[in-house]
Amino acid sequence: MPLELLKDATAPKAGTTYPLHWRGRLYAIVGLVLLLGVVVLVTSAIGSTDIPLSTLCQVLLAKLPLIDVKPTWAISVETIFFDIRLPRLLLAGLVGAALAVAGVTYQGLFRNPLADPYLIGVAQGAALGAVVGFLLPTSWQAASVPLLAFAGALLAVMVVYSIARVGKTLPMTTLILAGVALGAFLAAITSYLMIASGEKLHGIIFWLLGTFSLTSWWQVTMVIPYVLVGTIIIWLHARPLNVMQLDEEQAQQLGMNVEQIKLILLVAATLITAAAVCFCGIIGFVGIIIPHAVRLIWGPDHRFLLPLSTLAGASFLILADTAARTLLAPTEIPVGVITAFLGAPFFLYLLRQKKRAVF
Amino acid sequence: MFNLRLHEVSLGYGERTVLHDISLEAKPEEMLGIIGPNGSGKSTLIRGITRLISPNSGQILLDGHDVATMSRTDLARLVAVVPQNPVLPGLFTAFEVVLMGRTPHLGLLRHEGEKDLAIVRRAMEATQTVAFTDRRIGELSGGERQRLTIARALAQEPKILLLDEPTAHLDINYQMETLDLARELCREQGLIVVATLHDLNLAAQYCDRLVMLSDGRIYCHGTPEAVINARTIKEVYGAEVYVFRHPVNNLPATLIVSEKDRNKLRQKSV
């Protein structure tokens, strides 16, 4: 009589195992943290001047208090590491994490596996906003560029959402069509503005393709707060985001304030996308490759999907950026080219898999 | 005693009113069936009770409290719904979906504790869904998903269980099992169960009282014997049927008669 069991539901049976798989997933998080550490260490050794890993470790140890390491390395090594490579690595990591988290969030909110900041036009909206900001007087730029990027991104996501929605659902086809069309439209305006403005925006073309080549510490310190705040807000909503995978009526009937949660998550994801775009341009496909890979391996529960994607996204973009600066050295390839090169085939693969309900 | 009462409720979408002046009451340990043809407003009634839409006029009262003034969370702790065609995320496991039933008890930021996991486990045992705990939703059949949705509703620990066409996708055995379970919950847990049903025979067999809707109004209500007869079904559904008494329990049983035999039916009823 199964009902007998229901009555006394408050006393858990001792020794019953519950299939939440916390342990395996926690190991995965620890594993990806270690991976990120290794990636940072190894990639900072690679470059126009190779720094031996052993030297790198000594340089790092010397910075720690209470440890006395005699400097046996040239002062230039420290400069290269701390002023050039480390900020670049950190920015790439932050942006990779941001784009992956934004991708997971858009995919979860729209219940659509192909939502990615780049494919739904949000990144292009942010880029247009940022370019308009660059056209303003220099003294305003520090405030106006991020603000306008955010406004552009928010506007883009709202337009795409309202165009692509059919009744209560957001079908894959209309979302991608609306996103790609709006993205192309916004990119066209951006290109026009850049050409019309002449020399002032010449350098921006390289930025627009996505690059970390001009990174210094001030960009890192500018991006950190946006990404940190946005990511924390999204992580805190991981369980509600799970419930949102049901349709909105069921989520409401389970007691969720759906409209409020949608708004919070949309603003947070758009905020971190805008922050990423306005400092490093448009880097596509990170938001789609990483979440899908993580979902395939560790499942769709956002409580794990979000942190795992954050870590994997950071490692992935650091590696992609290392490829961008070393493959054709001394020429730099925009990192957006590398991610598109890897991401576009993956995207096509997902489109083909659609019949088998990837999501 | 905890009760659900609708007082002259009108419900609709925008300008269009679907339900007019509905007044009814449901009590614990009683199964209330809502019957009526397609488009008569059965599902709208359920959407109104869970406040997906708000009444244009009238009140929906849970134990005397107006649903309109309750928070969504409080409402979800009292009322659980098994929707007609629920969208369920294909990659989640059965267990994870039933776990979502704990949402109203957790608030925004808390995670499930041992108690929640135990409640979920038992809801799954009651609905006989334990066997596919770790299976992905996408791999399950319609009937299995239906039972999972019921398990999720039980995990909410509600006082009122609303079933919207609970038997729509089920074979005859699961139709009976589902409604047997609903009645058991109703009798033994003291739940109020309100079910919308298409199948008049299931409605007659399982419900203590029936409300028959027609064009958004209550056409008649009462015991199955009082509500289901050839005349009401002809008037409300426009269908000519043969109604007799079930040989086992004397409840009304409805048989359909195909076009070619309608003349025989008319002779028989005269």
XYZ file of C-alpha atoms in Angstrom:
629
model
C 0.000 0.000 0.000
C 2.050 2.884 -1.278
C -0.102 5.441 0.512
C 1.024 4.232 3.908
C 4.412 5.582 2.973
C 3.102 9.025 2.066
C 1.645 9.666 5.472
C 4.889 9.651 7.361
C 6.943 11.474 4.806
C 8.801 13.644 7.291
C 11.030 10.881 8.634
C 13.636 9.970 6.042
C 14.691 6.365 5.971
C 18.239 5.860 7.113
C 20.677 4.811 4.455
C 18.408 5.558 1.501
C 20.376 6.973 -1.372
C 18.852 9.764 -3.391
C 19.745 10.184 -7.016
C 20.893 13.785 -6.998
C 24.468 12.803 -7.852
C 25.888 15.669 -5.828
C 29.180 13.974 -5.220
C 30.144 13.237 -8.827
C 29.185 16.732 -9.855
C 31.121 18.313 -7.012
C 34.197 16.356 -8.118
C 33.612 17.753 -11.594
C 33.643 21.306 -10.228
C 36.877 20.670 -8.341
C 38.330 19.070 -11.470
C 37.497 22.068 -13.626
C 38.944 24.485 -11.052
C 42.220 22.537 -11.199
C 42.053 22.481 -14.999
C 41.626 26.251 -15.056
C 44.679 26.632 -12.830
C 46.771 24.443 -15.104
C 45.534 26.275 -18.211
C 46.444 29.656 -16.706
C 49.901 28.467 -15.720
C 50.718 26.729 -18.987
C 49.378 29.391 -21.335
C 51.153 32.186 -19.523
C 54.411 30.367 -20.237
C 53.715 30.351 -23.985
C 54.302 33.390 -26.195
C 56.797 35.441 -28.147
C 59.147 34.985 -25.200
C 58.713 31.544 -23.744
C 59.032 31.542 -19.997
C 59.987 28.173 -18.496
C 57.304 26.867 -16.154
C 59.805 26.479 -13.336
C 60.746 30.154 -13.554
C 57.072 31.067 -13.635
C 56.436 29.144 -10.441
C 59.361 30.863 -8.757
C 58.106 34.295 -9.837
C 54.706 33.468 -8.402
C 56.151 32.090 -5.156
C 58.279 35.201 -4.725
C 55.105 37.278 -4.692
C 53.715 35.325 -1.757
C 54.429 36.722 1.691
C 56.832 34.876 3.988
C 58.462 32.991 1.128
C 61.917 34.129 0.196
C 62.927 33.278 -3.323
C 66.126 34.735 -4.719
C 65.355 36.319 -8.109
C 67.329 34.380 -10.705
C 65.338 35.717 -13.627
C 65.501 38.844 -15.746
C 63.288 41.699 -14.619
C 61.658 41.625 -18.059
C 60.190 38.214 -17.262
C 58.244 39.723 -14.398
C 57.064 42.577 -16.603
C 55.920 40.241 -19.350
C 54.099 38.028 -16.887
C 52.444 40.610 -14.650
C 51.805 43.469 -17.041
C 51.123 41.705 -20.330
C 50.174 38.062 -20.008
C 48.361 37.921 -16.686
C 45.831 40.711 -17.379
C 45.194 39.287 -20.824
C 44.635 35.818 -19.406
C 42.359 37.113 -16.696
C 40.284 39.137 -19.129
C 39.976 36.193 -21.515
C 38.955 33.981 -18.589
C 36.401 36.493 -17.324
C 34.899 37.019 -20.761
C 34.798 33.274 -21.471
C 33.044 32.681 -18.153
C 30.654 35.560 -18.815
C 29.680 34.396 -22.298
C 29.174 30.808 -21.149
C 26.993 31.876 -18.211
C 25.026 34.241 -20.451
C 24.550 31.407 -22.956
C 23.227 29.023 -20.275
C 20.899 31.722 -18.998
C 19.448 32.653 -22.396
C 19.046 28.987 -23.283
C 17.279 28.331 -20.002
C 15.069 31.409 -20.161
C 14.004 30.866 -23.737
C 13.852 27.078 -23.280
C 15.744 26.976 -26.524
C 19.092 25.230 -26.949
C 20.415 27.551 -29.629
C 20.131 30.817 -27.735
C 23.580 32.365 -27.531
C 24.470 36.035 -27.002
C 25.941 36.132 -30.503
C 23.230 34.188 -32.361
C 20.306 36.084 -30.891
C 21.784 39.480 -31.704
C 22.494 40.618 -28.145
C 26.226 40.879 -28.773
C 25.660 42.954 -31.901
C 23.328 45.235 -29.947
C 26.008 45.704 -27.318
C 28.619 46.374 -30.018
C 26.464 49.052 -31.641
C 25.903 50.689 -28.271
C 29.625 50.601 -27.551
C 30.500 52.094 -30.951
C 28.046 54.939 -30.408
C 29.757 55.439 -27.062
C 33.194 55.628 -28.716
C 31.873 58.394 -30.980
C 31.033 60.575 -28.004
C 33.638 62.961 -26.550
C 36.544 61.074 -24.986
C 35.875 62.381 -21.494
C 32.452 60.680 -21.452
C 33.615 57.333 -22.745
C 34.419 55.602 -19.467
C 30.777 55.854 -18.433
C 29.007 56.000 -21.764
C 30.562 52.978 -23.496
C 29.479 50.323 -20.980
C 26.120 52.025 -20.411
C 25.277 52.275 -24.097
C 26.516 48.732 -24.708
C 24.152 47.527 -21.998
C 21.260 49.557 -23.411
C 21.929 48.276 -26.938
C 22.068 44.677 -25.748
C 18.896 44.977 -23.693
C 17.043 46.541 -26.590
C 18.220 43.815 -28.958
C 17.116 40.975 -26.683
C 13.711 42.529 -26.159
C 13.162 43.063 -29.879
C 14.241 39.509 -30.755
C 12.103 38.017 -27.999
C 8.973 39.888 -29.055
C 9.453 39.103 -32.751
C 10.341 35.453 -32.290
C 7.603 34.559 -29.843
C 4.755 32.493 -31.228
C 1.974 32.298 -28.671
C 3.458 30.950 -25.468
C 6.500 29.353 -27.023
C 9.711 30.538 -28.548
C 10.411 28.167 -31.434
C 13.962 27.497 -32.421
C 13.521 28.586 -36.014
C 11.941 31.963 -35.349
C 14.424 32.737 -32.568
C 17.434 32.090 -34.743
C 15.918 33.845 -37.774
C 14.974 36.911 -35.772
C 18.341 36.911 -33.971
C 20.437 36.531 -37.092
C 18.404 39.130 -38.994
C 18.517 41.681 -36.199
C 22.199 40.910 -35.609
C 22.998 41.541 -39.271
C 20.970 44.755 -39.241
C 22.723 46.067 -36.136
C 26.124 45.017 -37.476
C 25.373 46.931 -40.682
C 24.623 50.104 -38.718
C 27.805 49.555 -36.729
C 29.886 49.172 -39.910
C 28.310 52.269 -41.420
C 29.056 54.307 -38.307
C 32.671 53.135 -38.296
C 33.275 53.974 -41.933
C 31.400 57.291 -41.745
C 33.361 58.412 -38.717
C 36.672 58.023 -40.576
C 39.891 57.742 -38.663
C 38.404 58.070 -35.246
C 37.123 54.520 -35.194
C 39.684 52.857 -37.428
C 41.160 50.763 -34.651
C 37.758 49.523 -33.695
C 37.479 47.147 -36.639
C 39.958 44.786 -35.021
C 38.172 45.168 -31.690
C 34.876 44.286 -33.298
C 36.148 40.883 -34.441
C 36.929 40.096 -30.864
C 40.395 40.476 -29.451
C 42.313 40.655 -26.210
C 45.441 42.104 -27.796
C 45.223 45.502 -26.114
C 44.469 44.251 -22.644
C 45.846 45.947 -19.613
C 44.866 45.905 -15.960
C 42.302 48.718 -16.137
C 40.069 46.658 -18.428
C 40.262 43.717 -16.080
C 39.250 45.855 -13.123
C 36.427 47.403 -15.172
C 34.982 44.039 -16.273
C 35.251 42.208 -12.937
C 32.385 43.936 -11.099
C 29.862 43.506 -13.925
C 30.707 39.865 -14.532
C 30.882 39.075 -10.820
C 27.558 40.690 -9.953
C 25.771 39.253 -12.988
C 27.153 35.759 -12.463
C 26.329 35.685 -8.756
C 22.753 36.821 -9.422
C 22.358 34.097 -12.033
C 23.936 31.373 -9.872
C 21.549 32.223 -7.049
C 18.641 31.619 -9.417
C 19.862 28.215 -10.572
C 17.020 26.230 -9.027
C 14.277 28.598 -10.247
C 15.912 28.341 -13.671
C 15.406 24.567 -13.468
C 11.729 25.045 -12.723
C 11.514 27.474 -15.655
C 12.301 24.532 -17.931
C 8.683 23.533 -17.430
C 6.319 25.829 -19.236
C 5.542 29.142 -17.589
C 2.100 28.111 -16.389
C 3.481 25.125 -14.510
C 6.209 27.281 -13.002
C 3.550 29.694 -11.765
C 1.444 26.858 -10.418
C 4.510 25.734 -8.487
C 4.549 29.115 -6.775
C 7.143 30.942 -8.824
C 6.891 34.586 -9.709
C 7.832 33.880 -13.287
C 7.753 37.392 -14.722
C 10.008 38.731 -11.983
C 12.544 35.925 -12.320
C 12.595 36.254 -16.105
C 13.292 39.965 -15.821
C 16.081 39.524 -13.258
C 17.801 36.799 -15.271
C 17.419 38.599 -18.588
C 18.931 41.799 -17.205
C 21.779 39.929 -15.485
C 22.679 37.880 -18.587
C 22.512 40.959 -20.779
C 24.645 42.931 -18.330
C 27.493 40.428 -18.464
C 27.210 40.066 -22.230
C 27.461 43.837 -22.643
C 30.460 44.002 -20.295
C 32.222 41.287 -22.281
C 31.467 42.883 -25.649
C 32.427 46.434 -24.798
C 35.948 45.434 -23.754
C 36.737 42.692 -26.244
C 34.313 42.963 -29.118
C 32.115 40.220 -30.483
C 33.229 36.718 -29.646
C 30.725 34.221 -30.937
C 29.803 30.633 -30.110
C 31.373 30.386 -26.644
C 27.874 30.665 -25.198
C 26.717 27.682 -27.188
C 29.685 25.289 -27.274
C 30.420 25.309 -23.572
C 26.904 24.927 -22.137
C 26.140 22.102 -24.550
C 29.300 20.200 -23.827
C 28.676 20.552 -20.085
C 25.016 19.564 -20.440
C 25.925 16.453 -22.409
C 28.420 15.310 -19.798
C 26.882 16.386 -16.487
C 23.187 16.886 -17.223
C 20.846 19.864 -17.361
C 20.541 20.774 -13.643
C 21.438 24.481 -13.588
C 22.939 24.240 -10.120
C 25.818 22.379 -11.737
C 25.439 23.526 -15.302
C 26.081 27.149 -14.310
C 29.269 26.773 -12.238
C 30.678 24.096 -14.546
C 30.007 26.247 -17.615
C 31.581 29.253 -15.917
C 34.794 27.327 -15.297
C 34.840 25.580 -18.653
C 34.108 28.842 -20.479
C 37.043 30.546 -18.784
C 39.467 27.746 -19.675
C 38.153 27.530 -23.228
C 38.546 31.205 -24.060
C 42.011 31.373 -22.491
C 43.059 28.480 -24.724
C 41.405 30.049 -27.775
C 43.160 33.340 -27.084
C 46.493 31.578 -26.700
C 45.927 30.028 -30.123
C 44.979 33.460 -31.472
C 48.243 35.051 -30.367
C 50.592 32.159 -31.174
C 49.354 30.415 -34.349
C 50.496 33.150 -36.769
C 52.847 34.969 -34.389
C 53.816 37.752 -34.485
C 50.521 38.425 -36.292
C 47.474 38.217 -34.050
C 44.305 36.483 -35.176
C 41.124 37.920 -33.650
C 39.995 35.417 -31.046
C 36.458 35.666 -32.466
C 37.841 34.013 -35.599
C 39.125 31.068 -33.570
C 35.878 30.568 -31.662
C 33.813 30.851 -34.847
C 36.113 28.355 -36.537
C 35.454 25.854 -33.751
C 31.914 26.905 -32.921
C 30.179 27.150 -36.284
C 30.659 23.459 -37.184
C 29.516 22.530 -33.686
C 26.444 24.691 -34.145
C 25.615 22.984 -37.435
C 26.059 19.631 -35.747
C 23.564 20.678 -33.061
C 21.086 21.814 -35.694
C 21.260 18.364 -37.262
C 20.848 16.714 -33.861
C 17.739 18.776 -33.166
C 15.470 15.946 -34.214
C 16.792 13.880 -31.353
C 15.746 16.499 -28.772
C 19.116 17.651 -27.532
C 17.513 19.857 -24.916
C -13.088 22.001 7.687
C -10.867 23.236 4.867
C -12.898 23.969 1.772
C -12.791 25.435 -1.695
C -15.637 27.739 -2.578
C -16.388 29.659 -5.743
C -18.816 32.497 -5.309
C -20.449 33.860 -8.475
C -17.185 33.685 -10.377
C -16.836 34.921 -13.939
C -13.616 34.095 -15.732
C -12.284 34.922 -19.152
C -9.492 36.160 -21.345
C -9.514 39.884 -21.978
C -12.944 40.923 -23.208
C -14.131 37.365 -23.760
C -15.859 35.812 -20.763
C -15.647 32.027 -20.770
C -17.300 31.172 -17.469
C -20.316 33.026 -16.057
C -21.525 33.127 -12.454
C -20.017 29.887 -11.276
C -20.780 29.032 -7.669
C -19.688 25.737 -6.220
C -18.105 24.185 -3.193
C -15.701 21.283 -2.729
C -14.992 19.581 0.577
C -12.262 17.233 1.779
C -12.746 13.524 1.215
C -15.007 14.327 -1.687
C -14.146 13.938 -5.332
C -15.689 16.596 -7.502
C -15.886 16.017 -11.236
C -16.249 18.786 -13.788
C -17.778 17.553 -17.013
C -18.969 19.316 -20.128
C -18.259 19.453 -23.844
C -15.106 20.842 -25.437
C -14.884 24.586 -24.932
C -17.376 24.631 -22.081
C -14.772 26.131 -19.746
C -13.441 23.160 -17.745
C -9.784 24.037 -18.094
C -10.508 27.723 -17.614
C -11.993 26.879 -14.235
C -8.747 25.191 -13.199
C -6.691 28.097 -14.494
C -8.844 30.412 -12.422
C -8.424 28.431 -9.193
C -4.631 28.519 -9.618
C -4.789 32.218 -10.512
C -3.267 31.945 -13.952
C -6.196 34.204 -14.789
C -8.099 36.436 -12.397
C -11.874 36.486 -12.089
C -13.681 39.354 -13.774
C -16.108 39.214 -10.886
C -16.841 37.017 -7.902
C -14.447 35.349 -5.508
C -12.520 32.099 -5.280
C -12.102 31.250 -1.616
C -9.742 28.750 0.001
C -10.888 28.206 3.557
C -12.455 31.644 3.426
C -9.349 33.401 2.047
C -9.631 35.053 -1.335
C -7.153 33.496 -3.782
C -6.594 36.929 -5.348
C -4.938 38.200 -2.161
C -2.672 35.183 -1.572
C 0.961 35.018 -2.655
C 1.806 32.545 -5.405
C 3.905 30.544 -2.977
C 1.130 30.238 -0.405
C -1.282 29.246 -3.120
C 1.084 26.566 -4.460
C 1.407 25.087 -0.967
C -2.341 24.552 -0.894
C -3.229 23.803 -4.490
C -1.388 21.438 -6.842
C -2.272 20.946 -10.480
C -1.772 18.089 -12.870
C -2.031 19.908 -16.206
C -3.475 18.380 -19.310
C -0.425 18.498 -21.563
C 2.525 19.486 -19.433
C 5.786 20.495 -21.114
C 8.515 18.558 -19.333
C 12.213 19.165 -20.046
C 13.522 16.088 -21.856
C 17.029 15.936 -20.395
C 16.017 16.132 -16.749
C 15.586 12.879 -14.866
C 12.233 11.770 -13.516
C 13.482 12.381 -9.990
C 14.584 15.930 -10.772
C 11.172 16.762 -12.205
C 9.299 15.415 -9.184
C 11.730 17.346 -7.006
C 10.455 20.536 -8.635
C 7.236 19.915 -6.728
C 9.062 21.094 -3.614
C 9.485 24.581 -5.098
C 6.771 26.341 -3.071
C 8.243 25.004 0.166
C 11.764 26.164 -0.594
C 11.432 29.831 -1.457
C 13.853 31.313 -3.924
C 17.271 30.449 -2.581
C 17.004 27.353 -0.400
C 17.880 23.905 -1.617
C 16.206 20.617 -0.889
C 17.007 18.897 2.374
C 16.642 15.286 3.463
C 13.001 15.894 4.286
C 12.228 17.147 0.792
C 14.021 14.213 -0.789
C 12.069 11.798 1.395
C 8.756 13.407 0.458
C 9.669 13.153 -3.221
C 10.677 9.546 -2.789
C 7.361 8.695 -1.235
C 5.353 10.604 -3.812
C 7.119 8.480 -6.404
C 6.368 5.308 -4.504
C 2.692 6.236 -4.293
C 2.497 6.800 -8.044
C 4.662 3.767 -8.842
C 7.243 5.833 -10.643
C 10.260 4.756 -8.587
C 11.309 2.331 -11.301
C 12.348 5.169 -13.596
C 13.805 7.518 -10.994
C 17.011 8.035 -12.955
C 15.597 7.859 -16.454
C 15.407 10.971 -18.586
C 11.967 12.441 -19.271
C 12.549 12.213 -23.010
C 12.711 8.421 -22.762
C 9.383 8.010 -20.961
C 5.965 7.225 -22.387
C 2.960 9.546 -22.138
C 1.474 7.506 -19.328
C 4.708 7.490 -17.352
C 4.987 11.256 -17.687
C 1.424 11.639 -16.524
C 2.156 9.680 -13.359
C 5.305 11.717 -12.799
C 3.278 14.892 -12.998
C 0.943 13.460 -10.365
C 3.963 12.568 -8.235
C 5.184 16.147 -8.588
C 1.794 17.445 -7.494
C 1.890 15.152 -4.436
C 5.372 16.408 -3.603
C 3.800 19.836 -3.194
C 1.888 18.408 -0.195
C -1.257 20.237 -1.253
C -4.670 20.287 0.373
C -6.350 20.545 -3.006
C -5.442 18.459 -6.021
C -6.680 19.689 -9.387
C -6.571 17.194 -12.221
C -7.073 18.547 -15.728
C -8.080 15.612 -17.933
C -5.895 13.230 -15.935
C -6.752 10.240 -18.080
C -6.433 11.792 -21.531
C -3.325 9.891 -22.617
C -3.711 6.742 -20.606
C -4.774 3.248 -21.479
C -7.730 1.748 -19.658
C -5.611 0.229 -16.913
C -3.742 3.452 -16.095
C -6.990 5.410 -16.322
C -8.299 3.286 -13.495
C -5.054 3.311 -11.536
C -4.786 7.079 -11.778
C -8.310 7.681 -10.583
C -8.052 4.939 -7.936
C -5.019 6.775 -6.614
C -6.842 10.114 -6.731
C -9.739 8.670 -4.768
C -7.443 7.016 -2.261
C -5.680 10.334 -1.699
C -9.026 11.990 -1.358
C -10.400 9.534 1.192
C -7.313 8.761 3.223
C -5.339 11.995 3.115
C -8.436 14.158 3.263
C -7.524 15.946 0.061
C -10.016 17.898 -1.953
C -9.842 16.472 -5.451
C -11.322 18.316 -8.406
C -10.979 16.621 -11.784
C -12.114 17.694 -15.216
C -13.108 14.638 -17.217
C -14.172 13.905 -20.734
C -15.077 10.317 -20.059
C -18.565 10.229 -18.567
C -18.158 6.659 -17.361
C -15.009 7.461 -15.419
C -16.736 10.544 -14.046
C -19.700 8.480 -12.875
C -17.561 5.717 -11.389
C -15.160 7.881 -9.449
C -16.743 11.206 -8.549
C -19.015 11.771 -5.583
C -20.481 14.843 -7.177
C -20.496 16.176 -10.705
C -20.801 19.661 -12.094
C -21.897 19.748 -15.709
C -20.859 22.851 -17.605
C -22.525 24.051 -20.737
C -21.451 27.197 -22.601
C -19.637 28.537 -19.570
C -22.513 28.076 -17.128
C -23.376 25.351 -14.660
C -26.072 23.342 -16.387
C -26.685 21.031 -13.460
C -24.870 19.505 -10.535
C -25.345 16.717 -8.052
C -24.654 13.011 -7.742
C -23.709 11.123 -10.912
C -27.187 9.564 -10.924
C -28.773 13.003 -10.973
C -26.469 14.529 -13.579
C -25.847 11.823 -16.130
C -28.864 10.754 -18.132
C -29.774 10.623 -21.787
C -31.641 13.919 -21.620
C -28.855 16.063 -20.076
C -26.259 14.588 -22.390
C -28.430 15.244 -25.418
C -28.993 18.849 -24.310
C -25.434 19.660 -23.277
C -23.310 17.584 -25.627
C -25.823 17.251 -28.448
C -25.088 13.527 -28.505
C -27.645 10.782 -28.457
C -26.475 8.094 -26.080
C -27.878 5.171 -24.200
C -27.624 5.465 -20.424
C -28.270 2.518 -18.160
C -27.204 1.381 -14.693
C -23.857 -0.288 -14.187
C -24.612 -3.897 -13.282
C -21.959 -3.958 -10.553
C -22.641 -0.750 -8.634
C -25.775 0.708 -10.147
C -24.013 3.935 -11.191
C -25.003 5.499 -14.514
C -23.134 4.085 -17.480
C -23.143 5.744 -20.867
C -22.925 3.866 -24.117
C -22.439 5.488 -27.460
C -24.583 4.518 -30.401
C -23.261 4.891 -33.918
C -25.111 6.720 -36.667
C -26.571 3.645 -38.320
C -28.245 2.449 -35.116
C -29.735 5.763 -34.005
C -33.214 4.759 -35.135
C -33.111 1.671 -32.978
C -31.995 3.862 -30.052
C -34.955 6.206 -30.531
C -37.386 3.301 -30.574
C -35.825 1.875 -27.463
C -35.977 5.116 -25.453
C -39.607 5.774 -26.356
